[in-house]
C-alpha cells in the first residue's frame, strides 16, 4: 500500500483538484445547456433526486482517481454507495452535492472529493463551480480557498450566530418532522441571530470553514457528503486580533495545533519584537505556558508589549479603561466606600468637628463648660479633698440630726 | 408632475441602474475591507441589525435619485421609513437588503430600487454585487438579468417546487413561531421538493424571477423589501400576491411570490390554514371563517 506522507498527499491533492475542476466544468456546461431537470429521477422519495449528470461526473472523477491511486478503495454516491468504509485509504466522492439545487440551477452545489484513512479524512477538495471557489485541505497543513488561507468565524455566542439547518429529503415522517421543527423552534426562541437553509452539506460546511456561517448540523448524511468537508472545516482554524499599546492592531490566522510559541514567532515577524521580549497578555492575564494550544485559549483580548520598552504607556494593556471601570464590582465598590468613610472621619477629627470623635465614650467635652484651670495647658488649683464618711458614722450623724429640735 | 411614459421610465431606469452599481461597488469595497461587523447596531431585536454602510449606501442612492427626479416622493429603509406611501410617484429604496447576510459576508444581499405609482411598482432594479447580477424590469417590457430576458420556472406542482421561507427576525414570540413552524411542517409533509431559507427578500424574489426557486413568502416585510421585486417577478412571468391569496398590497407587510398562479393557490391553502397573515401575536386567534372573510375583503 502506498505510503501517505506529505509529498504523496500533495500529489493526490493535485489529482483531486484537477478532477474536481473537470467535474465543475461539466456542471457549468450543463448549467449552460439548462437540461438537468429533463433527466431527473427519484431515488428514495420524490424529494431525493438524481440526474444523469451525477453519474457522468462521478465516472469522470473516479476514472482519474483510480488512475492515480489504483489500490485505494472507493466509496461514491452513485456507483459505489454500498461499499463499506474500511481502515484502508479510501476515496470518498460525491459527484454533485446538492443535486436538488443543481436541478433548480442554484449556485449552491459542489463536487466533493475526500480521502479517508482509518475512517478519518486526511485530504479534502470541494469545488463550487458557480461561485468559482475551490476549497482544499490536507491534514495538518491548513485549509485554503482558491489558494488563500481561510478561517472560521470564531463566534462563541449562539445569540450572535447564523445557524444552517437542513430539512430532510430522505424521510419526512411525522416524528422526524416533529424533531427537526422542535430544534428549529428552540433555536429561534433562544434566539439565534438567523437561521438559514442552504440545501447542500458541502457548501454549508465550506461556509462554516470560511466564516460566513457559524454552525451547521444535519442528520441523515452519508460519508461522501461530509468527508471532504470535515477536514476542510477542521483545518480552517481561526483568527483573532493582536493589540499593541499605542499602535495598530493586526489580525492573525492560526491552525489547529498551533501553540503559543508559534504565535510569538508570528508576532516577531509583524512587530519585530523578539519572542523573549514579548509580554503577552490574554484578557489581562500573563500568558506564560509556551506549549499551550491557541484553540484552547480565549483569544478575544490579546495584547502584546515590548519588555525592553520602559515608557509609561507600556503598562496600558487594557483596551478600554472606561469599560473596565463601568463594570459593577462589589468588593471594589465596598473598598471605595470604606476608605471614603475613613477619610471623612479623619478630616473631621483634625478639624475638631467630629461628633463621633470620642466614640464609644460619648461626645467630646465642651471646654467652655470645664473650669478654667482644668483646661489643657493650665495648672489645676488645689481644691479641698472631699470628706470620706464611713457608713456607720453617717448613720450616727443622721440620728443626731433627727434629734435636733425643729427650727 | 413628470409624465411617466416609456421614454421617461427608461431614463429613470438608467439612473437607478447607475445608482445601484455605485451602491454595489461600495458594498464590494466593504466586503474587501471586511469591517461590516464592527459597526453593527441592533434595531428592534438582536436579530434585526443595521450597519453604518446601510446609511452610507442609502445616502448615495437617494442623492442620485433626488437629482434625477426632484418631485418624486421617497420611502427608504434607514432615513425615510416613516413616510407614507401615496399615489404620487415614489422611489422605494432598500440600500442593503439582507443586512445580516451582509454582516456575515454571505453573497445573498442586494440593493433594491423601485418606483411605485399609485402604490403599484412600475420599475424595479436589484443589484447583487457578490454574484454580479443586475436585475431590471419596467412594467410591460419584461424582466432582465444583466441584459438577458429572464423567466420564472413555471412550476405548477407544489410537490416539485422548491419553496423559500423566512424565519422572522422582527418578532419571535411563541405564537409567531408556532405559526411559521406550522407552515413549515405542512409544507414538508405535503411534501414539497425542498425548503430553503435565504434571508434576503430581494435575492429570494430574484431567484423566483430567474426560475431558481419556485415560491417565496414572508410576513412582516416592508414596501422597500418588495417593491422592486414585485415588478421584476411579475414581468418574468411569476405572480405576486398576498399571503392569503388576495391581491398584493405594497404596504400590507405580506408577500407571496410564485412561479405560477396554480402554485400560488396551492401554497395559499397551507398559509390560510395556519392564518399566516401577521406577526402580531395579539392578532393570532383568528378563526378559519375570519381568515376567509379577510381574504374576501382583500
XYZ file of C-alpha atoms in Angstrom:
705
model
C 0.000 0.000 0.000
C 1.251 3.464 -0.887
C 2.723 5.462 1.928
C 0.741 8.559 2.812
C 3.455 11.058 3.672
C 3.077 14.726 2.824
C 4.534 14.633 -0.682
C 2.213 11.759 -1.584
C -0.781 13.629 -0.170
C 0.171 16.720 -2.206
C 0.250 14.589 -5.340
C -3.168 13.135 -4.562
C -4.446 16.636 -3.791
C -3.280 17.889 -7.204
C -5.020 14.968 -8.887
C -8.217 15.514 -6.896
C -8.151 19.237 -7.677
C -7.832 18.703 -11.404
C -10.567 16.043 -11.283
C -12.793 18.478 -9.383
C -12.109 21.222 -11.926
C -13.002 18.915 -14.795
C -16.177 17.857 -12.989
C -17.015 21.508 -12.303
C -16.639 22.360 -15.966
C -19.050 19.585 -16.852
C -21.527 21.027 -14.340
C -21.129 24.513 -15.827
C -21.728 23.100 -19.316
C -24.901 21.567 -18.005
C -25.927 24.888 -16.448
C -25.383 26.495 -19.832
C -27.372 23.788 -21.630
C -30.063 24.067 -18.948
C -31.294 20.489 -19.261
C -30.620 19.000 -15.831
C -34.345 18.911 -14.995
C -35.064 16.754 -18.045
C -33.199 13.748 -16.668
C -34.404 13.846 -13.073
C -35.058 10.518 -11.403
C -36.426 9.980 -7.941
C -34.359 7.792 -5.638
C -35.870 7.106 -2.220
C -38.617 9.716 -2.293
C -39.793 12.461 -4.619
C -37.514 14.864 -2.786
C -34.410 12.657 -3.216
C -33.296 13.196 -6.781
C -30.572 12.160 -9.150
C -29.751 13.237 -12.704
C -27.706 11.650 -15.475
C -25.083 14.321 -14.744
C -24.448 12.880 -11.272
C -23.391 9.624 -12.934
C -21.354 11.312 -15.682
C -19.480 13.484 -13.195
C -18.863 10.536 -10.899
C -17.486 8.410 -13.701
C -15.158 11.220 -14.748
C -13.875 11.794 -11.214
C -13.478 8.118 -10.340
C -11.576 7.360 -13.562
C -9.000 9.998 -12.694
C -8.729 8.990 -9.054
C -8.405 5.272 -9.865
C -5.672 6.057 -12.380
C -3.569 7.943 -9.841
C -4.107 5.545 -6.923
C -5.280 2.176 -8.213
C -5.025 0.404 -4.850
C -7.258 2.782 -2.891
C -10.824 1.898 -2.007
C -13.696 3.975 -3.385
C -16.968 4.992 -1.777
C -19.122 7.193 -4.001
C -22.729 8.298 -4.068
C -23.996 6.869 -7.323
C -21.990 3.772 -8.256
C -20.258 2.672 -5.060
C -22.639 3.678 -2.289
C -22.844 0.142 -0.888
C -19.087 -0.153 -0.295
C -18.126 -0.428 3.350
C -15.764 2.279 4.584
C -12.688 0.353 5.814
C -9.421 1.354 7.520
C -7.611 1.305 4.162
C -7.109 4.594 2.267
C -10.393 5.293 0.511
C -11.568 7.977 -1.888
C -14.937 9.282 -0.715
C -16.669 11.075 -3.580
C -19.920 12.968 -4.016
C -20.034 13.975 -7.691
C -22.766 16.596 -7.256
C -23.596 17.519 -3.686
C -26.850 19.441 -3.590
C -28.438 17.752 -6.578
C -31.782 19.445 -5.950
C -30.072 22.851 -6.053
C -28.277 21.756 -9.218
C -31.570 20.858 -10.871
C -33.015 24.208 -9.837
C -29.923 25.998 -11.183
C -28.973 27.355 -7.760
C -25.322 28.175 -7.167
C -25.131 26.039 -4.027
C -23.939 22.717 -5.420
C -20.428 21.327 -5.483
C -18.069 18.450 -6.233
C -16.736 16.772 -3.085
C -13.629 14.577 -3.070
C -12.227 13.306 0.201
C -9.544 10.815 1.126
C -10.105 8.859 4.325
C -7.515 6.749 6.148
C -8.628 4.712 9.126
C -12.066 6.280 8.672
C -10.656 9.788 9.273
C -10.411 12.356 6.490
C -6.825 13.361 5.652
C -7.416 15.293 2.441
C -10.412 17.213 1.106
C -11.337 19.051 -2.068
C -14.560 20.947 -2.671
C -15.247 22.856 -5.873
C -18.289 25.130 -6.194
C -18.319 25.847 -9.945
C -20.975 28.596 -9.985
C -19.129 30.620 -7.347
C -15.724 29.592 -8.759
C -14.476 28.685 -5.299
C -12.069 25.789 -4.796
C -11.539 24.674 -1.223
C -8.690 22.335 -0.313
C -7.134 20.983 2.858
C -4.508 18.454 3.872
C -4.358 17.267 7.457
C -2.007 19.478 9.438
C -1.396 21.986 6.637
C -4.340 24.356 6.833
C -7.349 24.967 4.638
C -7.359 27.137 1.534
C -9.894 28.733 -0.769
C -8.501 29.486 -4.239
C -5.022 29.367 -2.720
C -5.722 31.736 0.172
C -5.815 30.607 3.803
C -9.293 30.587 5.298
C -10.504 30.760 8.876
C -13.824 30.118 10.544
C -15.617 32.983 12.242
C -14.657 32.031 15.804
C -18.115 33.104 17.006
C -18.610 31.889 20.592
C -22.131 33.115 21.305
C -25.193 31.319 19.949
C -27.247 34.535 20.073
C -24.806 36.083 17.580
C -24.582 33.012 15.366
C -26.009 32.294 11.960
C -27.049 28.651 12.004
C -27.766 26.489 8.998
C -30.165 23.606 9.259
C -31.406 21.118 6.772
C -34.916 19.917 6.150
C -34.676 16.214 5.366
C -35.435 14.902 1.933
C -34.840 11.232 2.762
C -37.599 10.800 5.286
C -40.427 13.067 6.335
C -42.471 11.022 8.763
C -44.378 12.876 11.495
C -41.786 12.082 14.192
C -38.874 13.205 12.040
C -40.661 16.474 11.312
C -41.578 16.971 14.945
C -37.934 16.620 15.913
C -36.384 18.900 13.293
C -39.088 21.537 13.761
C -38.636 21.279 17.527
C -34.930 22.051 17.122
C -35.835 24.836 14.743
C -38.253 26.306 17.291
C -35.772 26.125 20.152
C -33.095 27.846 18.085
C -35.444 30.635 17.016
C -36.574 31.131 20.603
C -33.007 31.042 22.006
C -32.760 33.417 19.991
C -30.048 32.769 17.405
C -29.291 35.665 15.085
C -30.538 33.948 11.953
C -31.474 30.560 10.565
C -30.661 29.645 7.013
C -31.199 26.561 4.962
C -28.889 26.077 2.013
C -29.556 22.525 0.949
C -26.028 21.321 0.224
C -23.980 19.812 3.055
C -20.725 20.511 1.233
C -21.407 24.174 0.507
C -22.743 24.779 4.009
C -19.614 23.251 5.541
C -17.459 25.451 3.284
C -19.407 28.460 4.533
C -18.608 27.438 8.115
C -14.931 26.958 7.230
C -14.901 30.365 5.526
C -16.652 32.113 8.433
C -19.802 33.024 6.515
C -21.890 30.701 8.651
C -21.277 29.894 12.285
C -22.796 26.436 12.579
C -24.421 23.707 10.539
C -25.877 20.371 11.508
C -27.640 17.545 9.758
C -28.822 14.035 10.449
C -29.105 11.545 7.635
C -25.964 12.437 5.718
C -23.651 9.889 4.123
C -19.821 9.686 4.266
C -19.477 11.287 0.816
C -21.429 14.346 1.978
C -19.025 15.153 4.803
C -15.626 13.527 4.294
C -14.073 16.425 2.365
C -15.939 18.985 4.482
C -14.707 17.548 7.768
C -11.021 18.035 7.029
C -11.547 21.480 5.466
C -13.533 22.727 8.472
C -11.058 21.245 10.937
C -8.086 22.709 9.128
C -9.717 26.115 8.744
C -8.574 27.100 12.216
C -9.413 30.538 13.473
C -8.337 34.124 13.562
C -8.028 36.829 16.172
C -6.724 40.345 16.646
C -3.485 41.180 18.432
C -3.363 44.619 20.041
C -0.346 46.749 20.883
C -0.363 49.799 23.131
C -0.369 52.935 21.002
C -0.128 51.059 17.704
C -2.386 49.499 15.102
C -3.798 46.067 15.862
C -3.224 43.229 13.441
C -5.114 40.056 12.603
C -3.581 36.612 12.933
C -4.810 33.320 11.497
C -3.948 30.107 13.218
C -4.289 26.389 12.655
C -5.467 23.695 14.935
C -2.417 22.544 16.831
C -0.665 25.926 16.807
C 0.830 26.820 20.171
C 1.785 29.997 21.984
C 5.395 29.718 20.798
C 4.156 29.689 17.184
C 2.189 32.846 17.951
C 5.362 34.503 19.276
C 7.212 33.786 16.031
C 4.408 35.356 14.017
C 4.337 38.396 16.309
C 8.077 38.768 15.865
C 7.589 38.804 12.084
C 4.954 41.528 12.307
C 6.295 43.735 15.098
C 9.994 42.914 15.255
C 9.856 42.216 18.988
C 11.983 39.102 19.726
C 9.992 36.291 21.399
C 11.838 36.534 24.716
C 10.993 40.264 24.994
C 7.299 39.803 24.251
C 4.981 40.349 27.171
C 1.800 38.576 26.086
C -1.484 39.081 27.883
C -4.823 37.367 27.235
C -7.728 39.129 28.963
C -5.270 40.772 31.349
C -3.630 37.501 32.389
C 0.002 36.939 31.549
C 0.469 34.118 29.033
C 3.387 32.000 30.230
C 2.667 28.449 29.039
C 4.613 28.236 25.793
C 3.158 24.872 24.843
C -0.486 25.867 25.242
C -2.730 25.332 22.201
C -4.152 28.555 20.799
C -7.525 26.951 20.104
C -7.895 26.214 23.841
C -7.390 29.854 24.810
C -9.834 32.737 24.986
C -8.496 34.931 22.193
C -10.942 37.811 22.485
C -8.488 40.261 24.067
C -4.820 39.654 23.246
C -2.201 42.310 23.957
C 1.493 42.246 23.311
C 4.028 44.629 24.883
C 7.720 45.092 24.416
C 9.608 44.207 27.593
C 12.544 46.376 26.513
C 10.309 49.435 26.454
C 10.227 51.399 29.748
C 7.898 54.267 28.734
C 4.863 54.848 30.992
C 2.363 53.854 28.246
C 3.799 50.371 28.219
C 1.607 49.184 31.075
C -1.600 50.227 29.358
C -2.580 46.803 28.203
C -6.224 47.285 28.974
C -8.019 48.263 25.768
C -10.733 50.391 27.280
C -10.281 51.568 30.876
C -13.727 53.199 30.892
C -15.400 49.955 30.006
C -13.447 48.027 32.632
C -14.338 50.604 35.308
C -18.001 50.661 34.470
C -18.388 47.016 35.389
C -20.211 46.540 38.684
C -17.665 45.043 41.041
C -18.966 44.632 44.605
C -15.668 44.178 46.564
C -14.119 47.111 44.782
C -17.124 49.358 45.463
C -17.051 48.239 49.145
C -13.390 49.247 49.409
C -14.137 52.668 47.929
C -16.984 53.306 50.393
C -14.905 52.157 53.376
C -11.934 54.354 52.532
C -14.257 57.321 51.942
C -15.737 56.907 55.429
C -12.250 56.676 56.967
C -11.159 59.845 55.194
C -14.210 61.809 56.367
C -13.645 60.571 59.943
C -10.008 61.617 59.942
C -10.632 65.062 58.379
C -13.404 65.959 60.817
C -11.302 64.674 63.691
C -8.450 67.025 62.775
C -10.853 69.929 62.288
C -12.369 69.147 65.674
C -15.932 68.991 64.356
C -16.367 65.232 64.503
C -19.366 64.452 66.694
C -18.200 60.834 66.976
C -14.601 61.749 67.707
C -14.722 60.280 71.242
C -16.593 57.119 70.391
C -17.517 54.922 72.255
C -17.342 57.064 75.453
C -19.686 59.696 74.063
C -19.458 63.177 72.616
C -16.323 65.204 73.050
C -16.069 67.618 76.057
C -17.337 71.157 75.629
C -14.280 73.009 77.054
C -16.298 76.162 77.820
C -18.148 74.196 80.492
C -14.914 73.000 82.117
C -13.348 75.130 84.947
C -10.569 77.247 83.501
C -7.724 75.697 85.466
C -8.653 72.210 84.247
C -8.425 73.151 80.541
C -5.346 71.864 78.678
C -2.182 73.879 79.376
C -3.290 75.349 82.750
C -2.144 74.204 86.190
C -5.055 72.895 88.200
C -5.511 74.785 91.515
C -5.618 72.862 94.868
C -9.182 72.064 95.946
C -10.299 70.721 99.366
C -10.442 66.966 99.428
C -13.928 65.574 99.656
C -14.738 64.153 103.105
C -14.962 60.452 103.241
C -17.660 59.287 105.624
C -17.900 55.748 106.923
C -21.415 54.247 106.687
C -21.644 53.727 110.490
C -20.572 57.313 111.168
C -23.085 58.508 108.585
C -25.851 56.617 110.423
C -24.843 58.325 113.675
C -24.834 61.750 112.065
C -28.343 61.178 110.663
C -29.568 60.107 114.116
C -28.007 63.222 115.707
C -29.643 65.442 113.098
C -33.029 63.861 113.710
C -32.695 64.565 117.455
C -32.204 68.293 116.874
C -35.235 70.436 117.726
C -37.131 71.818 114.786
C -36.023 75.271 113.800
C -45.540 66.171 -12.224
C -43.366 64.400 -14.717
C -45.183 62.192 -17.178
C -44.324 58.534 -16.785
C -44.343 57.336 -20.366
C -41.885 54.722 -21.561
C -39.029 57.056 -22.505
C -39.211 58.707 -19.100
C -39.219 55.350 -17.358
C -36.167 54.264 -19.373
C -34.362 57.394 -18.227
C -35.264 56.716 -14.599
C -34.213 53.094 -15.036
C -30.783 54.177 -16.310
C -30.363 56.485 -13.329
C -31.485 53.762 -10.909
C -29.126 51.234 -12.513
C -26.119 53.516 -12.222
C -27.069 54.357 -8.616
C -27.359 50.621 -7.866
C -23.969 49.940 -9.461
C -22.357 52.670 -7.398
C -24.011 51.295 -4.255
C -22.891 47.781 -5.167
C -19.303 48.955 -5.543
C -19.463 50.498 -2.082
C -20.690 47.147 -0.740
C -17.868 45.286 -2.509
C -15.348 47.720 -1.026
C -16.770 46.933 2.364
C -16.510 43.191 1.678
C -12.869 43.726 0.779
C -12.234 45.801 3.912
C -14.083 43.190 5.975
C -15.294 45.584 8.667
C -19.095 45.443 8.401
C -19.356 43.537 11.664
C -17.563 46.326 13.556
C -20.389 48.825 13.096
C -23.366 46.595 13.794
C -26.268 48.115 15.696
C -29.360 46.331 16.849
C -32.686 47.822 15.768
C -35.790 46.135 17.124
C -34.180 42.954 18.448
C -30.739 41.378 18.481
C -31.583 39.670 15.204
C -32.619 42.916 13.474
C -29.361 44.624 12.558
C -28.108 47.726 10.791
C -24.586 48.895 9.905
C -23.124 52.262 9.016
C -22.919 51.017 5.426
C -26.709 50.839 5.183
C -26.837 54.578 5.827
C -23.919 55.403 3.516
C -25.384 53.384 0.648
C -28.826 54.888 1.188
C -27.464 58.431 1.141
C -25.569 57.720 -2.074
C -28.607 56.205 -3.799
C -31.085 58.834 -2.635
C -28.815 61.724 -3.685
C -28.739 60.380 -7.236
C -32.451 59.612 -7.369
C -33.434 63.011 -5.966
C -31.201 64.741 -8.509
C -32.852 62.983 -11.448
C -36.446 63.287 -10.194
C -36.704 66.030 -7.563
C -40.513 65.968 -7.368
C -40.872 62.256 -6.570
C -41.586 61.029 -3.086
C -39.075 58.808 -1.285
C -39.624 55.869 1.035
C -36.396 54.255 2.230
C -35.407 51.862 4.971
C -32.992 53.926 7.035
C -33.830 57.615 6.654
C -37.366 57.752 5.284
C -39.071 54.694 6.717
C -41.888 56.712 8.300
C -43.000 58.275 5.007
C -46.497 57.293 3.922
C -46.686 55.594 0.528
C -49.021 57.841 -1.514
C -50.463 57.666 -5.037
C -47.729 60.013 -6.293
C -44.635 58.540 -7.986
C -42.361 57.391 -5.175
C -38.881 55.888 -5.078
C -38.888 52.902 -2.751
C -35.323 52.074 -1.715
C -33.680 49.410 0.409
C -29.951 50.229 0.447
C -28.810 46.805 1.688
C -31.437 44.095 1.693
C -30.241 41.143 3.758
C -28.115 43.135 6.212
C -27.493 40.074 8.387
C -26.104 38.202 5.364
C -24.014 41.260 4.510
C -22.506 41.276 8.008
C -21.746 37.563 7.732
C -20.165 38.104 4.293
C -22.725 35.931 2.527
C -23.356 36.619 -1.141
C -27.107 36.963 -0.646
C -27.519 40.697 -0.136
C -28.561 43.317 -2.650
C -29.502 46.912 -3.426
C -33.206 47.371 -4.187
C -34.596 50.410 -6.004
C -38.243 50.503 -7.032
C -40.519 53.192 -8.414
C -44.157 52.991 -7.342
C -47.045 54.904 -8.931
C -50.494 54.644 -7.341
C -48.946 52.158 -4.889
C -48.037 49.758 -7.721
C -44.469 49.163 -8.782
C -43.733 50.276 -12.358
C -39.939 49.980 -12.354
C -37.536 47.834 -10.397
C -33.781 47.438 -10.090
C -31.981 44.850 -7.986
C -28.207 44.533 -7.932
C -26.497 41.608 -6.172
C -22.857 42.736 -6.109
C -21.247 39.471 -4.945
C -22.911 37.475 -7.720
C -22.585 40.396 -10.173
C -26.204 40.063 -11.200
C -28.251 43.107 -12.126
C -31.989 42.583 -12.441
C -34.184 45.215 -14.050
C -37.806 45.476 -15.137
C -40.174 48.122 -16.488
C -43.899 47.487 -16.424
C -44.946 45.851 -19.673
C -41.449 45.422 -21.042
C -40.170 42.232 -19.436
C -37.567 41.458 -16.810
C -33.850 41.238 -17.486
C -30.773 39.936 -15.738
C -27.547 41.540 -16.972
C -29.396 42.468 -20.168
C -30.817 38.982 -20.847
C -34.535 38.239 -20.666
C -35.425 36.027 -17.683
C -38.447 33.869 -16.971
C -39.705 32.126 -13.879
C -39.711 28.330 -13.737
C -43.422 27.944 -14.474
C -43.631 25.097 -11.958
C -47.295 24.274 -11.298
C -46.975 21.459 -8.790
C -46.157 22.105 -5.149
C -44.592 18.624 -4.778
C -41.994 19.591 -7.405
C -41.413 23.051 -6.024
C -38.502 24.489 -4.116
C -40.005 26.865 -1.582
C -38.173 29.576 0.306
C -39.410 30.690 3.673
C -38.141 33.234 6.110
C -37.688 32.919 9.840
C -38.687 36.252 11.343
C -36.110 38.488 12.942
C -38.575 41.231 13.928
C -40.624 39.191 16.320
C -40.150 35.713 17.778
C -42.962 35.326 20.262
C -44.278 31.802 20.905
C -47.388 32.323 18.762
C -45.406 33.710 15.852
C -43.061 30.727 15.981
C -45.962 28.299 16.246
C -47.432 29.748 13.081
C -44.293 29.811 10.904
C -43.188 26.366 12.093
C -46.718 25.106 11.484
C -46.498 26.284 7.877
C -43.017 24.774 7.670
C -44.373 21.445 8.891
C -47.318 21.425 6.498
C -45.046 22.159 3.552
C -42.576 19.410 4.488
C -45.411 16.940 4.958
C -47.166 17.979 1.724
C -44.342 17.135 0.609
C -42.647 19.958 -1.274
C -39.407 19.072 -3.001
C -37.208 21.239 -0.825
C -37.345 24.090 1.638
C -34.690 26.762 1.670
C -34.126 29.845 3.719
C -32.034 32.557 2.141
C -32.554 35.533 4.403
C -32.901 38.320 1.850
C -36.337 39.109 0.419
C -34.809 40.800 -2.616
C -32.466 37.965 -3.564
C -35.136 35.328 -2.950
C -37.561 37.171 -5.221
C -34.860 37.410 -7.897
C -34.381 33.649 -7.613
C -38.116 33.170 -8.220
C -37.986 35.527 -11.199
C -34.954 33.667 -12.559
C -36.550 30.244 -12.028
C -34.072 29.048 -9.425
C -36.754 28.997 -6.763
C -40.420 28.273 -7.301
C -42.049 30.161 -4.457
C -41.246 32.509 -1.632
C -43.405 34.056 1.052
C -42.867 36.282 4.021
C -44.892 38.191 6.572
C -43.502 41.311 8.205
C -41.806 42.766 5.137
C -41.834 46.482 4.340
C -42.541 48.197 0.991
C -38.815 48.675 0.295
C -38.202 44.914 0.611
C -40.662 44.028 -2.140
C -41.347 46.994 -4.448
C -38.509 46.289 -6.889
C -39.002 42.528 -6.552
C -42.712 42.680 -7.312
C -42.338 44.216 -10.774
C -39.346 42.026 -11.666
C -41.197 38.817 -10.698
C -44.384 39.875 -12.466
C -42.518 40.817 -15.628
C -40.674 37.474 -15.536
C -43.984 35.627 -15.631
C -44.411 34.921 -11.929
C -47.190 36.089 -9.674
C -47.009 38.332 -6.640
C -49.872 38.020 -4.160
C -50.858 38.486 -0.570
C -50.026 35.512 1.697
C -53.758 34.836 1.996
C -54.001 34.579 -1.784
C -55.561 38.026 -2.334
C -54.306 40.987 -4.319
C -50.862 42.232 -3.359
C -50.606 45.500 -1.475
C -47.190 47.133 -1.053
C -47.857 48.328 2.483
C -49.705 45.276 3.840
C -46.422 43.700 5.078
C -47.316 40.381 3.412
C -45.987 38.879 0.235
C -46.144 35.577 -1.597
C -44.413 35.202 -4.941
C -44.667 32.062 -7.031
C -43.725 30.954 -10.489
C -47.349 30.337 -11.458
C -50.813 31.151 -10.135
C -51.548 27.411 -9.738
C -48.580 27.043 -7.410
C -49.575 30.198 -5.538
C -53.063 28.895 -4.891
C -51.717 25.555 -3.585
C -49.340 27.412 -1.293
C -52.064 29.794 -0.140
C -54.132 26.840 1.087
C -51.395 25.990 3.594
C -50.876 29.613 4.622
C -54.592 30.225 5.135
C -54.859 27.088 7.227
C -52.270 28.487 9.628
C -53.659 32.058 9.356
C -50.201 33.214 8.328
C -51.034 36.866 7.797
C -49.421 38.791 10.621
C -46.535 38.635 13.048
C -48.683 40.401 15.627
C -49.102 37.863 18.420
C -52.234 39.632 19.733
C -53.970 39.178 16.437
C -53.346 35.454 16.395
C -56.657 33.928 17.367
C -58.400 34.372 14.063
C -60.643 31.503 13.151
C -60.819 29.909 9.743
C -64.028 31.822 8.936
C -62.420 35.109 9.857
C -59.442 34.299 7.678
C -61.779 33.554 4.790
C -63.648 36.807 5.399
C -60.396 38.730 5.409
C -59.410 37.064 2.191
C -62.685 38.052 0.512
C -62.257 41.662 1.670
C -58.817 41.903 0.170
